[in-house]
Tab-separated table of C-alpha atoms in Angstrom:
chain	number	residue	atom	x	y	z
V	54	UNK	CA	271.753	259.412	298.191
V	55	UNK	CA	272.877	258.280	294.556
V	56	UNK	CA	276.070	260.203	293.635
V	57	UNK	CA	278.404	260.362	290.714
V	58	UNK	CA	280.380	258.316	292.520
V	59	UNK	CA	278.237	255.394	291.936
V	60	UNK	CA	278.503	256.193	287.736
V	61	UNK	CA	281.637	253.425	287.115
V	62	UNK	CA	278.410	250.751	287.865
V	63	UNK	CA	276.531	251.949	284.664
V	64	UNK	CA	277.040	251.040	281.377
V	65	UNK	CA	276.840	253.592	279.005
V	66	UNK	CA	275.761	252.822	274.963
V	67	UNK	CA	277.289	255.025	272.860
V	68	UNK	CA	275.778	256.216	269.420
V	69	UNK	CA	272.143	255.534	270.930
V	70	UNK	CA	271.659	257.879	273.773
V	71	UNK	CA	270.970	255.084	275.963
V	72	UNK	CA	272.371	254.562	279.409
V	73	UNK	CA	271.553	251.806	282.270
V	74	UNK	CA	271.909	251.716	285.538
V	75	UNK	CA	271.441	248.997	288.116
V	76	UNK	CA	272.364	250.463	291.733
V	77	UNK	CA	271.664	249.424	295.366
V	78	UNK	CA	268.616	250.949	297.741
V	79	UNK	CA	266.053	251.989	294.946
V	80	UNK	CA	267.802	250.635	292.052
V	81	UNK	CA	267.088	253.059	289.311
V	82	UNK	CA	267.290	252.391	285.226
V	83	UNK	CA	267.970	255.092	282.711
V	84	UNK	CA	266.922	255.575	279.532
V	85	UNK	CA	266.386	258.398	276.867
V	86	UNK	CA	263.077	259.118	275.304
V	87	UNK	CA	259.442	257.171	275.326
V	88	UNK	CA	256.266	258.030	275.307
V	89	UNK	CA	254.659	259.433	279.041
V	90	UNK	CA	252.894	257.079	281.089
V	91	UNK	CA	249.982	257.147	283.849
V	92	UNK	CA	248.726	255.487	286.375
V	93	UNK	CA	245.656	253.632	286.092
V	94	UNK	CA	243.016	252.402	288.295
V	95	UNK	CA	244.681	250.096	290.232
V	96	UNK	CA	244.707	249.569	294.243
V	97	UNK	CA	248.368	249.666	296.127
V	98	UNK	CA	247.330	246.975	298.387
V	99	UNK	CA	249.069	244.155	297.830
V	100	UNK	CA	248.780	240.142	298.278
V	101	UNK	CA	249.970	239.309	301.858
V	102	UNK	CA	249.400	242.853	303.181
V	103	UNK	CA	247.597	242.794	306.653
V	104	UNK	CA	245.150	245.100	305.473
V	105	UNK	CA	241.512	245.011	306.749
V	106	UNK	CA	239.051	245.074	303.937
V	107	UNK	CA	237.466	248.249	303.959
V	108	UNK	CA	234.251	249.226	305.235
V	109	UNK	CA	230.628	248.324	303.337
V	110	UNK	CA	229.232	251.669	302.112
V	111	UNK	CA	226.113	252.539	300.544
V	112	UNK	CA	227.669	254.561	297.586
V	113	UNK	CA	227.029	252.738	294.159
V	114	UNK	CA	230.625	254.175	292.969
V	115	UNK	CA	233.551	255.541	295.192
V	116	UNK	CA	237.460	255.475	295.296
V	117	UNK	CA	239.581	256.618	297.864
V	118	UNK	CA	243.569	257.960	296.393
V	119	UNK	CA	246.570	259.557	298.376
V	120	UNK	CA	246.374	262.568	297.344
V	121	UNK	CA	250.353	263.388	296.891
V	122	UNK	CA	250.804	260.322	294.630
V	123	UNK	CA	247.434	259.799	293.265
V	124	UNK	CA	247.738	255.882	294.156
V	125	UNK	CA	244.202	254.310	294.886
V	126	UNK	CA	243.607	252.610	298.131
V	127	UNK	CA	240.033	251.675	297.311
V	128	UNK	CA	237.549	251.571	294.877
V	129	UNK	CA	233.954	250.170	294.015
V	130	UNK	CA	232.678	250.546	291.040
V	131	UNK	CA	235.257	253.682	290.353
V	132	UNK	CA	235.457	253.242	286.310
V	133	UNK	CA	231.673	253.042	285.801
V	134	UNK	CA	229.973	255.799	284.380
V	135	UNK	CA	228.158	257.950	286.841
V	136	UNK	CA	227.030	261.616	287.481
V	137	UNK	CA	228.798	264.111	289.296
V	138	UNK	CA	225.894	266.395	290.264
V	139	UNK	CA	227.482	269.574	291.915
V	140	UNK	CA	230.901	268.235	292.408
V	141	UNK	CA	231.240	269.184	288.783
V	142	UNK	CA	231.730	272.857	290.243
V	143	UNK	CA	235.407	271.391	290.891
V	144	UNK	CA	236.275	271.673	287.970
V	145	UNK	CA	234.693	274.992	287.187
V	146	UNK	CA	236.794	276.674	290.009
V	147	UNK	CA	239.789	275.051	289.031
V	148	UNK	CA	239.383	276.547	285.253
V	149	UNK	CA	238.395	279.890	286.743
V	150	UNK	CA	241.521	280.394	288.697
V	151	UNK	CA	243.722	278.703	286.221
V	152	UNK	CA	242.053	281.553	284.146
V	153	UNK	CA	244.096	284.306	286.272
V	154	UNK	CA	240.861	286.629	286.307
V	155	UNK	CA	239.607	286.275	289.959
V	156	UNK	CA	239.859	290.032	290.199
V	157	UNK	CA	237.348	290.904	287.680
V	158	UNK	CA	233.926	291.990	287.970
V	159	UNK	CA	231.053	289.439	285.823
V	160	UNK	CA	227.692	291.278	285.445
V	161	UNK	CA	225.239	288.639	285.857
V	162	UNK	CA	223.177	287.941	283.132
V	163	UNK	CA	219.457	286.699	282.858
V	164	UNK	CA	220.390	283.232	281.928
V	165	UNK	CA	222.606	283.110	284.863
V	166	UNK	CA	220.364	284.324	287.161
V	167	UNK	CA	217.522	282.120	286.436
V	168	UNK	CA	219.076	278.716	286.819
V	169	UNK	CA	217.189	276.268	288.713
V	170	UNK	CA	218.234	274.515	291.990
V	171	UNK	CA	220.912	276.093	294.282
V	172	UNK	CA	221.891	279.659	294.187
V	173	UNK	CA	223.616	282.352	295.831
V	174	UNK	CA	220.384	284.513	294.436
V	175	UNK	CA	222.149	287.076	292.174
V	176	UNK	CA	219.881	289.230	290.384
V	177	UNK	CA	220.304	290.021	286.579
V	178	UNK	CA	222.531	292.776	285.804
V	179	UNK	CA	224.513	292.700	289.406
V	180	UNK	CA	228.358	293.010	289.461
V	181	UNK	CA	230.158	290.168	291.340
V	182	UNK	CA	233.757	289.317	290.912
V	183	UNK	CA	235.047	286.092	289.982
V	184	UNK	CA	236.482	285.344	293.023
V	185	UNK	CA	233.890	285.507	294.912
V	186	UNK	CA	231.457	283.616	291.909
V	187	UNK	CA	233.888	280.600	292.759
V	188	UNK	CA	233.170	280.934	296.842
V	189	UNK	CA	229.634	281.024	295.699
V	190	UNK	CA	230.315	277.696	293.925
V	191	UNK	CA	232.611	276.253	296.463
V	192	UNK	CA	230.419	276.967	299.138
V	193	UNK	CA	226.701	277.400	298.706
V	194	UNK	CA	227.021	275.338	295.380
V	195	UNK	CA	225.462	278.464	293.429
V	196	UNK	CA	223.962	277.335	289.761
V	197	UNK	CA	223.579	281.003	288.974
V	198	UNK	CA	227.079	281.562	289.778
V	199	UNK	CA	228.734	278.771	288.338
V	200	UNK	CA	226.520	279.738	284.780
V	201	UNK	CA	227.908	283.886	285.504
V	202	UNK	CA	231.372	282.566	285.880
V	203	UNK	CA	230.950	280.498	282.467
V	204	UNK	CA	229.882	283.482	280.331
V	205	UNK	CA	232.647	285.243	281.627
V	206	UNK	CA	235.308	283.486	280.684
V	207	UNK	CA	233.651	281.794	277.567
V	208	UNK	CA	230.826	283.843	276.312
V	209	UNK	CA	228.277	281.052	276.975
V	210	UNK	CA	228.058	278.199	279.251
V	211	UNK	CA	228.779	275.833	276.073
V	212	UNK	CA	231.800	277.056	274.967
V	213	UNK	CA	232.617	276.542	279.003
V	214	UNK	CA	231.964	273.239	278.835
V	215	UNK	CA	233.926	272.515	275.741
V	216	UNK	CA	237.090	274.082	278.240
V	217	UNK	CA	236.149	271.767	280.846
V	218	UNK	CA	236.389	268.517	278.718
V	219	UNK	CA	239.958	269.601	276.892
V	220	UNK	CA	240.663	270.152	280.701
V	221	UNK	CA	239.565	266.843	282.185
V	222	UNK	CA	241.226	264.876	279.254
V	223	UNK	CA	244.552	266.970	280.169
V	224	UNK	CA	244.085	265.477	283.900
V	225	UNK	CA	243.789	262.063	282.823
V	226	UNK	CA	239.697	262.370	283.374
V	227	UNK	CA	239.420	260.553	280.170
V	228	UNK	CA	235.642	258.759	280.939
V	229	UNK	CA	234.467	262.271	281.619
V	230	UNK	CA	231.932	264.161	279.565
V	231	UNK	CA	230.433	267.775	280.641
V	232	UNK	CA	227.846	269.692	279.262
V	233	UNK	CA	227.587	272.564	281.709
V	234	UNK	CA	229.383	274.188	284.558
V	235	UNK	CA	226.932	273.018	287.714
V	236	UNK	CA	226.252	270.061	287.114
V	237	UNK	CA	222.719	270.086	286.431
V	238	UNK	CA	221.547	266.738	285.632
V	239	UNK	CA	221.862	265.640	281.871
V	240	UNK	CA	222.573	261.975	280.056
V	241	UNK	CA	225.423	263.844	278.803
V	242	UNK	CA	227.191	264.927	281.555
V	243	UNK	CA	228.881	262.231	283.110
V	244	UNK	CA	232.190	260.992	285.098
V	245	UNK	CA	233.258	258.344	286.923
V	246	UNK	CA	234.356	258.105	290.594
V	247	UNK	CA	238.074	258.008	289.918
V	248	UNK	CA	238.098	260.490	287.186
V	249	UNK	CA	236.628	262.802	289.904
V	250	UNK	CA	239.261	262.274	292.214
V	251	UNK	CA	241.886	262.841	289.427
V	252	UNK	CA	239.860	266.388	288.723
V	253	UNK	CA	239.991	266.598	293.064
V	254	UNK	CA	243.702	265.594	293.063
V	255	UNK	CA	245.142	268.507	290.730
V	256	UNK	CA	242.360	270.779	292.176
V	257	UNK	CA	243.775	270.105	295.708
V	258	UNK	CA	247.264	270.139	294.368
V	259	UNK	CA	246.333	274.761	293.634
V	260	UNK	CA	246.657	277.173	296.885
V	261	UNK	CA	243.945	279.114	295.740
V	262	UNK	CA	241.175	276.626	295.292
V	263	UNK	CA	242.342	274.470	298.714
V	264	UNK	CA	241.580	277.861	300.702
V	265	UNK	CA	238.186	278.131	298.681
V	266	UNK	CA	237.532	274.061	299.876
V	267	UNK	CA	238.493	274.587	303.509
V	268	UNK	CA	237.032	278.090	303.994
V	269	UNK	CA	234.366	277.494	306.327
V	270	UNK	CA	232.717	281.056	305.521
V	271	UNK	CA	233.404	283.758	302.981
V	272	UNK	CA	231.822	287.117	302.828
V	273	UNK	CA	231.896	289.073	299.812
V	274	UNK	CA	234.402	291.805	298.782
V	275	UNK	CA	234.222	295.275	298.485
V	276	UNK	CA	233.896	295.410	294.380
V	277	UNK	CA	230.592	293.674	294.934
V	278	UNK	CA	227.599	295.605	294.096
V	279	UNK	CA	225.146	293.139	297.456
V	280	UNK	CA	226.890	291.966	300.204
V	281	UNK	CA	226.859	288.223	301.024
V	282	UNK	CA	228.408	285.940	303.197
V	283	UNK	CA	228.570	282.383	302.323
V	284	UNK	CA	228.258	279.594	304.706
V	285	UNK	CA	229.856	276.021	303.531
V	286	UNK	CA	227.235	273.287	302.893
V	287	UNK	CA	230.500	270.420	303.196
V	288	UNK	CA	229.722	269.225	306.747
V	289	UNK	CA	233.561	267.516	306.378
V	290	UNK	CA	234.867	270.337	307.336
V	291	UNK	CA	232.676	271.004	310.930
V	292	UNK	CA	232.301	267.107	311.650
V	293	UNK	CA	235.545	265.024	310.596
V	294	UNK	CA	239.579	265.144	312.223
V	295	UNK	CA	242.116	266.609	309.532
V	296	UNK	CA	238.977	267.024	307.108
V	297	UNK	CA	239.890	270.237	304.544
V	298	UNK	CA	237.654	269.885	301.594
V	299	UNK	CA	236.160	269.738	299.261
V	300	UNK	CA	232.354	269.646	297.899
V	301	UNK	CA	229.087	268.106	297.811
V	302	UNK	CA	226.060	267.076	295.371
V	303	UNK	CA	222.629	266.336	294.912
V	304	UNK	CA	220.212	265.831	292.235
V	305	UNK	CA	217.415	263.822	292.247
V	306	UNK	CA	218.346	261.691	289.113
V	307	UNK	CA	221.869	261.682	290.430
V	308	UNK	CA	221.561	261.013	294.233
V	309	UNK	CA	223.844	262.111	296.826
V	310	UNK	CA	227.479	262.947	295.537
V	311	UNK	CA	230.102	263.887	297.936
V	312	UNK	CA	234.257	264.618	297.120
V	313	UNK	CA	235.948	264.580	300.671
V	314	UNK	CA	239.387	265.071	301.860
V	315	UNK	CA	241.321	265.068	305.249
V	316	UNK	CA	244.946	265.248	306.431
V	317	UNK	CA	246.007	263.179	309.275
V	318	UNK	CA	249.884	262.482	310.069
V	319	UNK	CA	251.218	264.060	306.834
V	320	UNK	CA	249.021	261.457	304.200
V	321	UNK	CA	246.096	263.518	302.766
V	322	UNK	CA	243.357	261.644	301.380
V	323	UNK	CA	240.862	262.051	298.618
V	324	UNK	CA	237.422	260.282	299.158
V	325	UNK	CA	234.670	260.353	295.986
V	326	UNK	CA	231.314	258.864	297.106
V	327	UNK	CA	228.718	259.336	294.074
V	328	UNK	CA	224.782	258.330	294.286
V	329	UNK	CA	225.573	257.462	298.101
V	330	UNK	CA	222.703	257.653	300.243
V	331	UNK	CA	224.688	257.589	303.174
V	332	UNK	CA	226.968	260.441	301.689
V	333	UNK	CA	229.195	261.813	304.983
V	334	UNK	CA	228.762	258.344	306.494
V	335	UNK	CA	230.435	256.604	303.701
V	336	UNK	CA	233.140	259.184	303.385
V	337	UNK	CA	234.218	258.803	307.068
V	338	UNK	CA	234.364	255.217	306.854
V	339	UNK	CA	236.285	255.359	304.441
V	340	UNK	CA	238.695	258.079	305.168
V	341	UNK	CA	239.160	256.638	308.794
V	342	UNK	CA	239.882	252.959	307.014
V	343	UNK	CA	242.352	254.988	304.954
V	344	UNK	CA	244.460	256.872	307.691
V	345	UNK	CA	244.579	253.625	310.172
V	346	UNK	CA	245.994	251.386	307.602
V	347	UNK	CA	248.364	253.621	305.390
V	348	UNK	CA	251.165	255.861	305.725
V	349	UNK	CA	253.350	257.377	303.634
V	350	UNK	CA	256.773	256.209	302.878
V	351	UNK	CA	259.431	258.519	301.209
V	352	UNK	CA	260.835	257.656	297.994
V	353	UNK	CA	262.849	260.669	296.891
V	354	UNK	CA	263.325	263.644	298.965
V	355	UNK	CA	262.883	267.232	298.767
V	356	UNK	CA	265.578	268.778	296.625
V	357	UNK	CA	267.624	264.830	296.596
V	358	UNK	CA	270.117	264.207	293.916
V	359	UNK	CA	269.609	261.212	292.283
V	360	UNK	CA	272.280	260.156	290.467
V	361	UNK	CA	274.824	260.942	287.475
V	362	UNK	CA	274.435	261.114	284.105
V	363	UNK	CA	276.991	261.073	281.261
V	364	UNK	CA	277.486	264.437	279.793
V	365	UNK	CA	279.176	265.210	276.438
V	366	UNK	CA	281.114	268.595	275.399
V	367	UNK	CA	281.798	269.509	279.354
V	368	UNK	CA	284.565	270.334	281.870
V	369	UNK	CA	283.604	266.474	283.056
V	370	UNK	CA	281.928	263.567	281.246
V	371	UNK	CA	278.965	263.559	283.753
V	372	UNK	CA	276.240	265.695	285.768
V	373	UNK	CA	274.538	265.220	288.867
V	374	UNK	CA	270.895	265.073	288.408
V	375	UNK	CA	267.641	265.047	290.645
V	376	UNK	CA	264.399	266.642	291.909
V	377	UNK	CA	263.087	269.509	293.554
V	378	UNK	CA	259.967	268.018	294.781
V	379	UNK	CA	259.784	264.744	296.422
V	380	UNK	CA	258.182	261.514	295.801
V	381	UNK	CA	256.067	259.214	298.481
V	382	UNK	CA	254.028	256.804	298.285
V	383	UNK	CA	251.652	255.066	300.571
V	384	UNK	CA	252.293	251.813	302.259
V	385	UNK	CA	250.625	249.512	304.796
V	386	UNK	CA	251.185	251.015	308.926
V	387	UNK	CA	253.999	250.716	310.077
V	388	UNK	CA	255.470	251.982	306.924
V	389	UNK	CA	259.377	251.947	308.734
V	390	UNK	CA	261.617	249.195	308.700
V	391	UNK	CA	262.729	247.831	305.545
V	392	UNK	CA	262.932	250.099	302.160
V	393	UNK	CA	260.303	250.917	299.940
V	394	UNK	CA	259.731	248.304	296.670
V	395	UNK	CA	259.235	251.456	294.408
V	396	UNK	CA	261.818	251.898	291.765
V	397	UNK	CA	262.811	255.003	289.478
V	398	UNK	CA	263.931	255.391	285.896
V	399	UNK	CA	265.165	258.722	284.144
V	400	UNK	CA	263.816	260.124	281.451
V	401	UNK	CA	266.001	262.050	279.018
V	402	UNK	CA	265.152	263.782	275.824
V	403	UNK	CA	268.264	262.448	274.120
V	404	UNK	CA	271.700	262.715	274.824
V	405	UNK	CA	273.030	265.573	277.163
V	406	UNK	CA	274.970	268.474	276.049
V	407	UNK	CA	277.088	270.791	277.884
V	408	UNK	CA	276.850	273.415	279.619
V	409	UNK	CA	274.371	272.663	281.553
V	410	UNK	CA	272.648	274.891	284.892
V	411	UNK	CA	271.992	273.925	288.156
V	412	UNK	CA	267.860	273.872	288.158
V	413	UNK	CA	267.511	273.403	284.498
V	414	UNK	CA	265.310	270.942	283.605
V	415	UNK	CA	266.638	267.132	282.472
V	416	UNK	CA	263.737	265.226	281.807
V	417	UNK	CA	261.665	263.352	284.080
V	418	UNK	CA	262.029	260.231	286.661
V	419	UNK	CA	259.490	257.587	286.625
V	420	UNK	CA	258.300	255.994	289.609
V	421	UNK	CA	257.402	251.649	289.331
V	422	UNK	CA	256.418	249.270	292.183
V	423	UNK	CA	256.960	246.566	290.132
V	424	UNK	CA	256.251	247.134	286.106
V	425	UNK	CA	253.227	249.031	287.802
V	426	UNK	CA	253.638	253.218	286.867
V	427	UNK	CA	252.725	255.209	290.051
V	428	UNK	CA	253.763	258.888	289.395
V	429	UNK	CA	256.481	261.049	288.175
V	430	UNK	CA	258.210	263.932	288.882
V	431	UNK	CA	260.293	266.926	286.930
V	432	UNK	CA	264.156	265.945	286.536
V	433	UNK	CA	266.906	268.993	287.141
V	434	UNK	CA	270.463	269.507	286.477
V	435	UNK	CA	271.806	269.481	290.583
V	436	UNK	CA	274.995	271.544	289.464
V	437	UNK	CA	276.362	273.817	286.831
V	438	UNK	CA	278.861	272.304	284.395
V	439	UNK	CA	280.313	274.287	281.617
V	440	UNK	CA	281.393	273.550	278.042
V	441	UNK	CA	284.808	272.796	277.541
């Protein structure tokens, strides 16, 4: 859309590596350097939308976000401190295949076996791979094998933990503590609504784990010393349109805790309901509020080349940049018609040198509505351009 064509309309500063842009359609602005920023808790809807309010629930805390963009279309109570029962096990998988070790066989220890509450009822001393530890977590919400998968990977289920916070913080889960991988209840482990859905988001975001969330059954495989087969407790997937994930909770301090998600006409959303009585009833409600009164609108395409940059030391003074994965965002229905009011900038790590390869990574482009951050996505060099 935004060609080198257009570069005569920026002004570039010379000595400080800073160049900016002011161009028609999305009207990007460049610049070089600056800290990374994140989104925050804050709902797309704007003043003026015609936007129903969404539906009463009984949930104490929830949030509903587009999953693609992470933007927030609802929340109650989101940022209050809450507990995440079993939907902690999100966050366990996620680390486990992150860990690259599905394939290898855990011997169950006495610990592990012995945990309280649900269970896939391994016995001390069995042999069960990973893999099919993290169905047993995804699926019948196993204690015993979310505690075998932590001593596997960490030696103890405390060292586990300690992975699982450095991992939340990385995810922008920064109200999030854990103290153990299955969310038994403790005062110490704790989350909040929307840091769940930001653990949910990037969990959703993995092949692996979204065939774990939306497998229906699982039987284990052949390296495993008793066979199983699992049947999913997440009624989601059985009971609502587009619904592919992703787990449930209970305790009795904690209540009902349930992480949904559905697909309908290409906008995927993720629902967090936490000590919700009305667990599945809230979800739908919410969901179906969700896909009747949003759709996505693209920003940035697949593979689109943004714009040019000026380039020192090449053939020419400038290089096409852009992305490989696109950007959308969610809007009120009908998103069509006029363009979207989200803006880009380009981020550059200082000036750019030639040569320079098509693919090679430029930085990063910001995306605003308003001064408001909503996402980001890698920069690439669109085209090779040698020295001179």
């Amino acid at each position: 859309m935004l060609i080198g064509a257009m570069l005569p309309a920026a002004v570039f500063v010379a000595g400080l590596g800073l160049w900016f842009g002011q161009f028609g359609g999305n009207g990007p602005a460049f610049w070089s350097g600056g800290a990374r920023e994140t989104a925050g808790l804050v709902s797309v809807v704007k003043e003026g939308w015609n936007v129903p309010a969404a539906p009463a629930v009984s949930a104490e805390h929830a949030v509903v976000i587009e999953r693609s963009s992470g933007a927030v279309l609802y929340e109650k109570g989101a940022g209050d401190r809450a507990y995440p029962a079993s939907t902690t096990k999100i966050l366990t998988t996620l680390l486990a295949i992150e860990s690259g070790r599905l394939d290898e066989v855990c011997i169950v220890s006495d610990f592990a076996a012995a945990q309280e509450g649900s269970s896939i009822y391994a016995e001390p001393g069995e042999e069960i791979t990973l893999r099919d530890l993290c169905y047993g977590m995804m699926l019948r919400s196993g204690n015993d094998a979310a505690a075998a998968a932590a001593e596997h990977l960490a030696g103890s289920s405390e060292a586990f933990a300690e992975q699982m916070n450095r991992r939340a913080v990385e995810l922008g889960a920064q109200e999030s503590h854990f103290v153990n991988p299955s969310g038994l209840h403790d005062e110490a482990h704790y989350t909040t609504a929307y840091d769940l859905a930001l653990i949910a988001r990037a969990a959703m975001e993995n092949p692996e784990f979204r065939a774990m969330a939306a497998a229906k059954t699982w039987t284990t495989g052949e390296d495993t010393e008793v066979k199983r087969t699992f049947g999913n407790k997440n009624k989601v997937l059985q009971q609502y349109e587009g619904g592919n994930g992703i787990k449930i909770g209970y305790t009795t301090a904690t209540g009902r805790t349930l992480v949904a998600s559905s697909q309908r006409d290409g906008m995927e959303v993720i629902c967090v309901v936490l000590n919700a009585p009305n667990w599945f009833g809230d979800s739908y409600a919410l969901m179906d509020w969700a896909h009747e009164n949003f759709a996505l609108r693209e920003v940035a395409s697949d593979g689109e080349t943004l714009q040019a940059v000026p380039l020192t030391g090449g053939l020419r003074d400038h290089v096409l940049v852009g992305v490989d994965r696109g950007f959308w965002y969610p809007e009120e229905k009908p998103a069509e018609g006029a363009g979207s009011d989200v803006r880009w900038k380009l981020v550059l790590e200082g000036d750019v040198q030639a040569p320079v390869s098509r693919w090679q990574e430029a930085g990063e482009v910001h995306f605003y509505r308003g001064d408001e951050f909503v996402g980001s996505r890698v920069l690439y060099f669109m085209e090779d351009v040698p020295a001179q």
